[in-house]
Tab-separated table of C-alpha atoms and ligand atoms in Angstrom:
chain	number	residue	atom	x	y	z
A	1	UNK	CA	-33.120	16.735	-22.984
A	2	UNK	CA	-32.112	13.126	-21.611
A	3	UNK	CA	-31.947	13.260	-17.863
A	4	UNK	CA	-29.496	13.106	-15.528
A	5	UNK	CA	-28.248	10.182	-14.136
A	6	UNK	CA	-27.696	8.593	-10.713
A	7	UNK	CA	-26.229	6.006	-9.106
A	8	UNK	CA	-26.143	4.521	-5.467
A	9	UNK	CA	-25.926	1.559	-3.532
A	10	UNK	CA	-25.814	-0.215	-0.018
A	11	UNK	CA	-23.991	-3.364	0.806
A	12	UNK	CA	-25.967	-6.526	2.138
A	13	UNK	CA	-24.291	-6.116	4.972
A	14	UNK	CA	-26.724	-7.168	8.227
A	15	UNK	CA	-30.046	-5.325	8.659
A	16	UNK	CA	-30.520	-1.962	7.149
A	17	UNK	CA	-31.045	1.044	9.865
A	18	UNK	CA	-32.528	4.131	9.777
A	19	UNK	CA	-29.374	5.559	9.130
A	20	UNK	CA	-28.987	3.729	5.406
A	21	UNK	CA	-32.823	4.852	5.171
A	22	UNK	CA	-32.517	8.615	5.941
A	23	UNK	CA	-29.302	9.086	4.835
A	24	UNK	CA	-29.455	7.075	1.506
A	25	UNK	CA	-32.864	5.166	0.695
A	26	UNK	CA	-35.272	7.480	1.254
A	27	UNK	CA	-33.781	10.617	-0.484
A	28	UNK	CA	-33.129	7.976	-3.729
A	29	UNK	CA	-37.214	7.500	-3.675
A	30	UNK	CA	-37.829	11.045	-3.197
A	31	UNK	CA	-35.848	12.448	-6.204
A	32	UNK	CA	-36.413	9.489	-8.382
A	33	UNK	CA	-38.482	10.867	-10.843
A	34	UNK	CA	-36.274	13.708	-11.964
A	35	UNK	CA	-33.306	11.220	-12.785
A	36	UNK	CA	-32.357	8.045	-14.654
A	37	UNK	CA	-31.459	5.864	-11.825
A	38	UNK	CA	-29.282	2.704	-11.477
A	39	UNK	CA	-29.531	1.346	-7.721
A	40	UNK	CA	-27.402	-1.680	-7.212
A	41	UNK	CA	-26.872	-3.905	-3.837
A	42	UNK	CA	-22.853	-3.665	-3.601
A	43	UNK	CA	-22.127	-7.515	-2.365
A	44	UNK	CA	-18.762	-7.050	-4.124
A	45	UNK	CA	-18.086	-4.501	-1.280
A	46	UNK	CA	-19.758	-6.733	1.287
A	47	UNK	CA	-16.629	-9.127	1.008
A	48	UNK	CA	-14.318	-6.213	2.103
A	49	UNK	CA	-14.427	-7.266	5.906
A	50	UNK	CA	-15.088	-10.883	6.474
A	51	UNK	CA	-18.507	-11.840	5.533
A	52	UNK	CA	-20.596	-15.269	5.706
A	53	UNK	CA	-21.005	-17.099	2.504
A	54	UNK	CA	-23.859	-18.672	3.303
A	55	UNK	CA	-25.744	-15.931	3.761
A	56	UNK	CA	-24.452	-13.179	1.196
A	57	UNK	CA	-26.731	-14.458	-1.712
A	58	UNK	CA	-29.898	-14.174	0.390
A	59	UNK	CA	-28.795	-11.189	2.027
A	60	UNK	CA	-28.364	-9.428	-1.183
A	61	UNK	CA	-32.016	-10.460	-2.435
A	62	UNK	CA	-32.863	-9.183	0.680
A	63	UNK	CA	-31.684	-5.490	0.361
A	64	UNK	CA	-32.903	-5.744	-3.195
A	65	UNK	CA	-36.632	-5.941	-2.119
A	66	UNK	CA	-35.712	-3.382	0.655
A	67	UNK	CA	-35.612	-0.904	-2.570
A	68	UNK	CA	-38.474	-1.725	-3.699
A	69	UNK	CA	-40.551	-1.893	0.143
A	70	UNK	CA	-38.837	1.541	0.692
A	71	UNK	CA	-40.687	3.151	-2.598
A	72	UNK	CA	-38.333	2.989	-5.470
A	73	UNK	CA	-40.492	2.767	-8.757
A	74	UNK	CA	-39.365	0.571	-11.511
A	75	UNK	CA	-40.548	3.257	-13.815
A	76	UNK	CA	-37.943	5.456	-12.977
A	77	UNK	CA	-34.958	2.841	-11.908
A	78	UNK	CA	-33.287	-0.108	-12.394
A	79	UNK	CA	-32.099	-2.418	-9.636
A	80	UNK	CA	-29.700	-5.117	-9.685
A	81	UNK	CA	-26.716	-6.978	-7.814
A	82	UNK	CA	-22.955	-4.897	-8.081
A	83	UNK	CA	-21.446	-8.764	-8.908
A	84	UNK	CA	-24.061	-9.635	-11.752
A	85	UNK	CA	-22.460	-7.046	-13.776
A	86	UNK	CA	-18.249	-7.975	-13.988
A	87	UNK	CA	-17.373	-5.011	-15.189
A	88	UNK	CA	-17.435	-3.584	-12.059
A	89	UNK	CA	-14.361	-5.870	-11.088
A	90	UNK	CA	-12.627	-5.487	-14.364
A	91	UNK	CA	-12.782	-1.616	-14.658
A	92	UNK	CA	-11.948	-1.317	-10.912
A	93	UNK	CA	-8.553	-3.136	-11.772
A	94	UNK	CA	-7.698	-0.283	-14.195
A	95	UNK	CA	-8.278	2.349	-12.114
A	96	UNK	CA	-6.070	0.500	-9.590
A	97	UNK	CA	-3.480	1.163	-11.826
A	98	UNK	CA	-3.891	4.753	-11.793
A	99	UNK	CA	-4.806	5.182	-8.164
A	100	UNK	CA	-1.692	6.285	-5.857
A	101	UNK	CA	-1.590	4.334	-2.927
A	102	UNK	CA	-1.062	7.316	-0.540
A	103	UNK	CA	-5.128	8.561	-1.477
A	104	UNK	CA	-6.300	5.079	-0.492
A	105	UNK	CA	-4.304	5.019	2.710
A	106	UNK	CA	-5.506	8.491	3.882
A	107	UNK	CA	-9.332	7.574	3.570
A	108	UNK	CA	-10.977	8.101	7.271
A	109	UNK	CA	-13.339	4.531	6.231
A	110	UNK	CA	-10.356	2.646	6.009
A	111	UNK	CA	-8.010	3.866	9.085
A	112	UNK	CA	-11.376	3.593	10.725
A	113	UNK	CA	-12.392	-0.315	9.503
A	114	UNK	CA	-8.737	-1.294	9.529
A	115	UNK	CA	-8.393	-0.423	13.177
A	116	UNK	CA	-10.998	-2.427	14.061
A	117	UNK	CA	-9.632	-5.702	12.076
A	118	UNK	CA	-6.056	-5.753	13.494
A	119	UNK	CA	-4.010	-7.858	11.590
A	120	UNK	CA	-6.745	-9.352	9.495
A	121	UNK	CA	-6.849	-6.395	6.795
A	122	UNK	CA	-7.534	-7.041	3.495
A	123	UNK	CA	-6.394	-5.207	0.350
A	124	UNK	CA	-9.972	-5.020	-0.613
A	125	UNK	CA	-10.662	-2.667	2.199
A	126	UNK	CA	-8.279	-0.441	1.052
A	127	UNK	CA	-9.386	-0.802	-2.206
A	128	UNK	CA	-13.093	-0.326	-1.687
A	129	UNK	CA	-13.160	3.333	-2.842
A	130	UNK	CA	-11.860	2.609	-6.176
A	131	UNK	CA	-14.493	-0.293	-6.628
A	132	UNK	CA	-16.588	2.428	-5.240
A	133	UNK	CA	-15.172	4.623	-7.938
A	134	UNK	CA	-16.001	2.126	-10.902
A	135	UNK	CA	-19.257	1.643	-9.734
A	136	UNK	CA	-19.770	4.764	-10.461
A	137	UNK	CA	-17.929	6.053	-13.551
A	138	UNK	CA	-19.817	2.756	-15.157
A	139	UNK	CA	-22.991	4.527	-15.573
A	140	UNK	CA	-21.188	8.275	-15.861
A	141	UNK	CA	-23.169	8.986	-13.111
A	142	UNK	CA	-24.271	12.711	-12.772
A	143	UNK	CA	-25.346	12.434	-9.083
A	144	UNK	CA	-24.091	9.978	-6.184
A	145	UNK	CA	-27.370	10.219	-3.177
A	146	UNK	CA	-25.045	8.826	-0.114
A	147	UNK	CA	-24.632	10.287	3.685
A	148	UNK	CA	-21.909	12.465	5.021
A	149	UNK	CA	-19.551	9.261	5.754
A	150	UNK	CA	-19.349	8.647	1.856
A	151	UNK	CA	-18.418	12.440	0.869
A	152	UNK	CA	-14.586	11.512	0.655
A	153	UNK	CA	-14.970	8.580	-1.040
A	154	UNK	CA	-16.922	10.884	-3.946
A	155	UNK	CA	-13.992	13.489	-3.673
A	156	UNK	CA	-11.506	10.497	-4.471
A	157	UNK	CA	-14.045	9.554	-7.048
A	158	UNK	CA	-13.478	12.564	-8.402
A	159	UNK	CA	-9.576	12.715	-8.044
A	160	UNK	CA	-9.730	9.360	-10.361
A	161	UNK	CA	-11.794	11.201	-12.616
A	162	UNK	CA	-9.142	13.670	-13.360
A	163	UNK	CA	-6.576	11.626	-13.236
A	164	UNK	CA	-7.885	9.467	-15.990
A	165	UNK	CA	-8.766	12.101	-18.176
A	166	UNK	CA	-5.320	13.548	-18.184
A	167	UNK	CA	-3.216	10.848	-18.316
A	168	UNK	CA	-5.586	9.455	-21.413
A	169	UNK	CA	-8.439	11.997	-21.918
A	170	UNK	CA	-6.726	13.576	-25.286
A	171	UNK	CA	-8.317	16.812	-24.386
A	172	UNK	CA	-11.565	14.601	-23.898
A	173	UNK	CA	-13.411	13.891	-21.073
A	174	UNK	CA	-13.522	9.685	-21.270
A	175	UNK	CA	-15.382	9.711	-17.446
A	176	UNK	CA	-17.462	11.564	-15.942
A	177	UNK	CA	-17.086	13.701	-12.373
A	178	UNK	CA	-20.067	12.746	-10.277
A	179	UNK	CA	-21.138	15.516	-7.641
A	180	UNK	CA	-22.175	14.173	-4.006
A	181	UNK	CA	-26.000	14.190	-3.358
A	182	UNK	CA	-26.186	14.982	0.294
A	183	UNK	CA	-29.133	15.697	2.606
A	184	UNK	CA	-29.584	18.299	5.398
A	185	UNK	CA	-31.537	16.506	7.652
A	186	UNK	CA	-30.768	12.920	7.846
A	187	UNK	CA	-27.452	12.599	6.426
A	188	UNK	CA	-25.591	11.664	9.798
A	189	UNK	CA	-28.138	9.669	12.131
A	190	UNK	CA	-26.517	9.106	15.466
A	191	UNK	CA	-26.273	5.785	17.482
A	192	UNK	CA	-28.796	5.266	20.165
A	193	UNK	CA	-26.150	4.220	22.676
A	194	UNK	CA	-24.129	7.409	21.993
A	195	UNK	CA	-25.253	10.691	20.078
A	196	UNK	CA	-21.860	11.352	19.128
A	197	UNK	CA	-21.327	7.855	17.153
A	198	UNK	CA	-22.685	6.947	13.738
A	199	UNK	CA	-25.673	4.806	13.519
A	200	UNK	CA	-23.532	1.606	12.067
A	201	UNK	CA	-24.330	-1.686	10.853
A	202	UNK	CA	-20.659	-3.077	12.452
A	203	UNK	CA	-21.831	-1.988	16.211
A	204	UNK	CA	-21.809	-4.711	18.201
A	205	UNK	CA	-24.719	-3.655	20.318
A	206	UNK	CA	-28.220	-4.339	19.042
A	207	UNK	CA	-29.189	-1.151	20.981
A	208	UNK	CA	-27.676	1.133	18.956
A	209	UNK	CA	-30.271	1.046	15.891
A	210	UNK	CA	-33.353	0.426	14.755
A	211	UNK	CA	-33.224	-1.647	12.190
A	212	UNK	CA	-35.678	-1.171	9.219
A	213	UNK	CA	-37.164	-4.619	9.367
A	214	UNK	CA	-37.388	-4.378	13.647
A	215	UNK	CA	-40.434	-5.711	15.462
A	216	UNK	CA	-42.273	-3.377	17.406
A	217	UNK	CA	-41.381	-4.969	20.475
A	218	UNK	CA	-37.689	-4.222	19.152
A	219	UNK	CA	-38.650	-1.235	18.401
A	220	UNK	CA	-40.074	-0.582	21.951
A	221	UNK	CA	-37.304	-1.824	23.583
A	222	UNK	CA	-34.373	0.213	22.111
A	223	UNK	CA	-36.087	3.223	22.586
A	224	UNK	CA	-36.951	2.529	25.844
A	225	UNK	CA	-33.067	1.926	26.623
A	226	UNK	CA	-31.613	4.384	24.371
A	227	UNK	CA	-29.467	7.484	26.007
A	228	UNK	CA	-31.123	10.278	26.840
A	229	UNK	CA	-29.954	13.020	29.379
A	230	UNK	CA	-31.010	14.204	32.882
A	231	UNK	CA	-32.649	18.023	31.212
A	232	UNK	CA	-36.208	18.218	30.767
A	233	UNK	CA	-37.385	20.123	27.339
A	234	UNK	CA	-36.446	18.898	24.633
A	235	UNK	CA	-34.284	20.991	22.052
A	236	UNK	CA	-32.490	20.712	18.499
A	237	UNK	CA	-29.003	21.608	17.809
A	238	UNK	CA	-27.511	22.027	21.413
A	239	UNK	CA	-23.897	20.621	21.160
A	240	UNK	CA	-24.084	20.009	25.070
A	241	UNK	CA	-27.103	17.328	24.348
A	242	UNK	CA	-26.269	15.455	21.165
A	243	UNK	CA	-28.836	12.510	21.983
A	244	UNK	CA	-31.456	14.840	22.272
A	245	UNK	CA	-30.921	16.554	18.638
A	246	UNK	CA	-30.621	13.031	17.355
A	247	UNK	CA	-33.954	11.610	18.538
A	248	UNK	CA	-35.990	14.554	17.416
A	249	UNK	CA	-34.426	14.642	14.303
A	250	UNK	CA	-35.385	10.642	13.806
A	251	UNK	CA	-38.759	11.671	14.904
A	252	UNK	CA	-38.592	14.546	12.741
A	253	UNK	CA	-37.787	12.643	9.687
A	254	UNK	CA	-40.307	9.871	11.078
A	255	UNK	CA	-43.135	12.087	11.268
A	256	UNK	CA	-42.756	14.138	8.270
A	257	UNK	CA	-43.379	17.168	10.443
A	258	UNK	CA	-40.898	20.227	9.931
A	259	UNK	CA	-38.254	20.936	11.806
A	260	UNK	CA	-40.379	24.074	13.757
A	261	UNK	CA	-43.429	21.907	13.829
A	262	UNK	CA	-41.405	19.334	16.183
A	263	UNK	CA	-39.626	22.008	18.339
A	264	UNK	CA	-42.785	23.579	19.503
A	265	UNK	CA	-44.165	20.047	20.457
A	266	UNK	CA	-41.422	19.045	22.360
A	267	UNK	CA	-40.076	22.361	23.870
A	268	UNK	CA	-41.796	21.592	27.209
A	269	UNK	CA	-41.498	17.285	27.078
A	270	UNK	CA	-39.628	14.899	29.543
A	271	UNK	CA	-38.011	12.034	27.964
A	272	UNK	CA	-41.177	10.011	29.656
A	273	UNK	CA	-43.629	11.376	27.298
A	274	UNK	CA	-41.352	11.606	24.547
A	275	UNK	CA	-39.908	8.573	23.796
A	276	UNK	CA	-43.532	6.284	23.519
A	277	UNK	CA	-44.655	9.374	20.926
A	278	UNK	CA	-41.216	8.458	19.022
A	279	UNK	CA	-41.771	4.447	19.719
A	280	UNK	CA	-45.323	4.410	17.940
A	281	UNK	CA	-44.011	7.161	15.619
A	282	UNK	CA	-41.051	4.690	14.500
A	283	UNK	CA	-43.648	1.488	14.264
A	284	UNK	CA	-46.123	3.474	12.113
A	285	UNK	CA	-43.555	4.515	9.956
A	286	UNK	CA	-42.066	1.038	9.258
A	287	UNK	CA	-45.156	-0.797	9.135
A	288	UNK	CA	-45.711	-0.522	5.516
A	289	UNK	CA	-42.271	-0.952	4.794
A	290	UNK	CA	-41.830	-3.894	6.207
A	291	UNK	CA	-45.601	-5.136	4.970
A	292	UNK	CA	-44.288	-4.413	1.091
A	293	UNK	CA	-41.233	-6.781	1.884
A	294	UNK	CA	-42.469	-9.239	2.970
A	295	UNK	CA	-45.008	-9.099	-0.227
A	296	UNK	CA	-41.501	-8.830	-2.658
A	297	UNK	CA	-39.617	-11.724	-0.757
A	298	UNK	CA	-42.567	-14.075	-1.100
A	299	UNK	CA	-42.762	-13.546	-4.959
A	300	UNK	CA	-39.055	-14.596	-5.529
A	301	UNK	CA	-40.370	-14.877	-9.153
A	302	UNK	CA	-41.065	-11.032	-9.091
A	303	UNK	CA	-37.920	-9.949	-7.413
A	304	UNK	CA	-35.702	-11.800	-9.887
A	305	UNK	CA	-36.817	-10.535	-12.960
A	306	UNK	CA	-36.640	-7.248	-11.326
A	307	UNK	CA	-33.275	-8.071	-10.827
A	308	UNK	CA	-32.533	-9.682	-14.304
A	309	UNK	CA	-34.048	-6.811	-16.224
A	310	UNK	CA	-32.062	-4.357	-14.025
A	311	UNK	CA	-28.924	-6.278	-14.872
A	312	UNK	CA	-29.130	-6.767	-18.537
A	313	UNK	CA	-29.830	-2.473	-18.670
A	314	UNK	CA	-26.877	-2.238	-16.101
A	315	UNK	CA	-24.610	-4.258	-18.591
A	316	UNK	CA	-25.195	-2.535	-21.170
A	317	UNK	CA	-24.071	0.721	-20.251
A	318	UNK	CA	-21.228	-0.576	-18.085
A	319	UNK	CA	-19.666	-2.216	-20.889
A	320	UNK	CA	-20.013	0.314	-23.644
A	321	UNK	CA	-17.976	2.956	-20.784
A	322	UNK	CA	-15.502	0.127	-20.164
A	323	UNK	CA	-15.020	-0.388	-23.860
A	324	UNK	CA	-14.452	3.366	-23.984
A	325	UNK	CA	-12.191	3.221	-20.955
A	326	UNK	CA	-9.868	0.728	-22.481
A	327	UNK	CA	-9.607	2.130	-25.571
A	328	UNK	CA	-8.487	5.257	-24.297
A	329	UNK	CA	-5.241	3.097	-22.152
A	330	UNK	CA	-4.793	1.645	-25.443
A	331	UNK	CA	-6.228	-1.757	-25.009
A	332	UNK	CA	-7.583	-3.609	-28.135
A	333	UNK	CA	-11.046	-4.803	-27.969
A	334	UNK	CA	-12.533	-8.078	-28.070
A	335	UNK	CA	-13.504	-9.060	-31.682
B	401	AQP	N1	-25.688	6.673	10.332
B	401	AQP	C1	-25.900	7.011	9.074
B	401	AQP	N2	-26.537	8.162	8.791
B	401	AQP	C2	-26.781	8.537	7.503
B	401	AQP	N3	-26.426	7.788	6.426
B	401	AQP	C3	-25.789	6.622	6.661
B	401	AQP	N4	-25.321	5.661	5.840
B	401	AQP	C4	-24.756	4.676	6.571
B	401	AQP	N5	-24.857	4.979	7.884
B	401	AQP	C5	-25.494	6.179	7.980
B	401	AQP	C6	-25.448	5.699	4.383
B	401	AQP	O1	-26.058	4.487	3.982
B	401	AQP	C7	-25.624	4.166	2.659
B	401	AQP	C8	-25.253	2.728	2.601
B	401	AQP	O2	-23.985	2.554	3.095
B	401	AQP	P1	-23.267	1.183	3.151
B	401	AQP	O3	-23.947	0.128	2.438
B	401	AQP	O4	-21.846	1.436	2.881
B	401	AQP	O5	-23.572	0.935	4.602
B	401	AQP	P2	-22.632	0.423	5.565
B	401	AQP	O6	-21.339	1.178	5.519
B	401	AQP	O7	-22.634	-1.045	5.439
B	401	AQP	O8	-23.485	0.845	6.778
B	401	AQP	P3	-22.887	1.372	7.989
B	401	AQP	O9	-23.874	1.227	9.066
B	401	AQP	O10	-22.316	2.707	7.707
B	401	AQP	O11	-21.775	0.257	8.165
B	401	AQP	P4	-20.481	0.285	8.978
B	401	AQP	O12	-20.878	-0.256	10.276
B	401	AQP	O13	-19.633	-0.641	8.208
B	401	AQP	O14	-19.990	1.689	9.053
B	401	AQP	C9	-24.482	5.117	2.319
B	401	AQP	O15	-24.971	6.127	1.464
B	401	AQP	C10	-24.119	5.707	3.652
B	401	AQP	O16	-23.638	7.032	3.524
């Protein structure tokens, strides 16, 4: 039996933090074996708020050998770059077609983003979950391995799905619904300035993550400033002390130690003895990560035949769905 198939992505957007790692990286390296996996670095998404062109192409390169520093194995995955591939633009405009604007409007990403751009909004952040959508009816993706903030894009995903199928299915499924992959632990890491924000790429302050490719004297530093509260003992899942669920749960997930493990350690802490313990915790943990990196990013002959042979395997199932999608709105095909 062929296996199931996956698909995921992260935009080379600024540094990635531990919140793309936990919530998205790490969980693609850990199941990778069971699946047939397509991991792509969605620059075509990275344009949706204003971006810097002179940095996009080396940023993407950049997240690409992220993949491979975090663990993913070529034997089980292909990697390559969303805009290598068109027909992630051209299927996207079909779906547009059948996409009401009302769904796009009521996404929580976009009211969210939008606010935050004022006047400047472009249609391509409102259109970012059906690109988000093509990206992943290309590969008829079984599984999509995202964090909570992605779930309603998936749903949408899955509205299109239905959609499509009606209005041009004849009683066949053309695309495929893909179910949401999403972890317990890790799928909503918390902002070290606030415990009740997202970990986000887009804050402006520094201080709010740690940042997969951070120095230890980052490192050091933003732990050393982040919130904590005035209670001694250190607990999980009190609502009352969301920074302190949030930095055992990163040192949780840093550690590899269970949940129970980590609650009997730090039941009878201060945040004085607790936060160097996460601090060298946090450097250990990156230290190979960051060592494999910088090994992929000084073999730019490596990383882009990673990247070409990821591409051409990309193509070729992108274009045989979008051959299938167009023939099904009654589009001829190109001779
Ligand atoms: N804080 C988070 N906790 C858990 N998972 C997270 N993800 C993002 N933030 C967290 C997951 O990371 C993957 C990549 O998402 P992306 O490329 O869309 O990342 P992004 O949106 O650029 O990153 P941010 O930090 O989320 O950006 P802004 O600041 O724009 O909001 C996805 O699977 C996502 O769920």
């Amino acid at each position: 039996m062929s296996r199931q198939r996956i698909l995921s992505g992260v935009q080379p957007t600024g540094n990635l933090h531990l919140g793309n790692y936990f919530g998205a990286i790490r969980n693609w390296v850990e199941i990778q074996s069971q699946f047939e996996n397509y991991f792509c670095v969605v620059d075509l998404h990275a344009i949706t708020v204003p971006h810097n062109p002179a940095t996009l192409a080396q940023d993407s390169y950049s997240i690409a050998a992220l993949y491979l520093a975090c663990g993913i194995d070529l034997q089980y995955a292909n990697i390559f770059i969303q805009s290598h591939v068109s027909a992630h633009a051209e299927l996207t405009w079909l779906l547009n077609c059948i996409t009401p604007l009302n769904w796009l409007t009521d996404m929580i990403q976009y009211k969210e983003k939008a606010q935050k751009q004022g006047e400047n909004v472009g249609v391509g952040l409102l259109d970012y979950p059906v690109l988000m959508a093509a990206d992943i009816l290309l590969y008829q993706a079984d599984k999509v391995p995202v964090g909570e903030d992605q779930k309603q894009h998936i749903e949408l995903t899955r509205d299109i799905v239905d959609r499509f199928n009606h209005l041009f299915g004849k009683g066949e499924k053309v695309l495929k619904s893909p179910e949401p992959l999403i972890r317990k632990e890790g799928a909503r890491v918390m902002s070290l300035t606030d415990g009740t924000k997202k970990m986000s790429k887009s804050d402006p302050s520094e201080l709010s993550r740690i940042n997969l490719l951070d120095s230890p004297e980052e490192i050091t530093k933003k732990i050393k400033k982040c919130k904590t509260d005035p209670q001694r003992g250190l607990v999980f899942d009190d609502p009352e002390r969301p920074e302190c669920n949030n930095l055992l749960t990163m040192y949780m997930l840093l550690s590899g130690k269970s949940k129970q493990e980590v609650a009997d350690e730090c039941a009878d802490m201060g945040w004085g003895q607790f936060k160097p313990l996460l601090t060298e915790t946090t450097i250990n943990a990156l230290k190979p990560i960051q060592e494999k990196y910088q090994a992929v990013m000084d073999d730019r002959g490596y990383l882009e035949s990673v990247l070409r042979d990821g591409r051409e395997k990309a193509e070729a199932l992108a274009v045989s769905t979008l051959n299938e999608v167009k023939k099904a709105m009654g589009y001829s095909l190109p001779i």
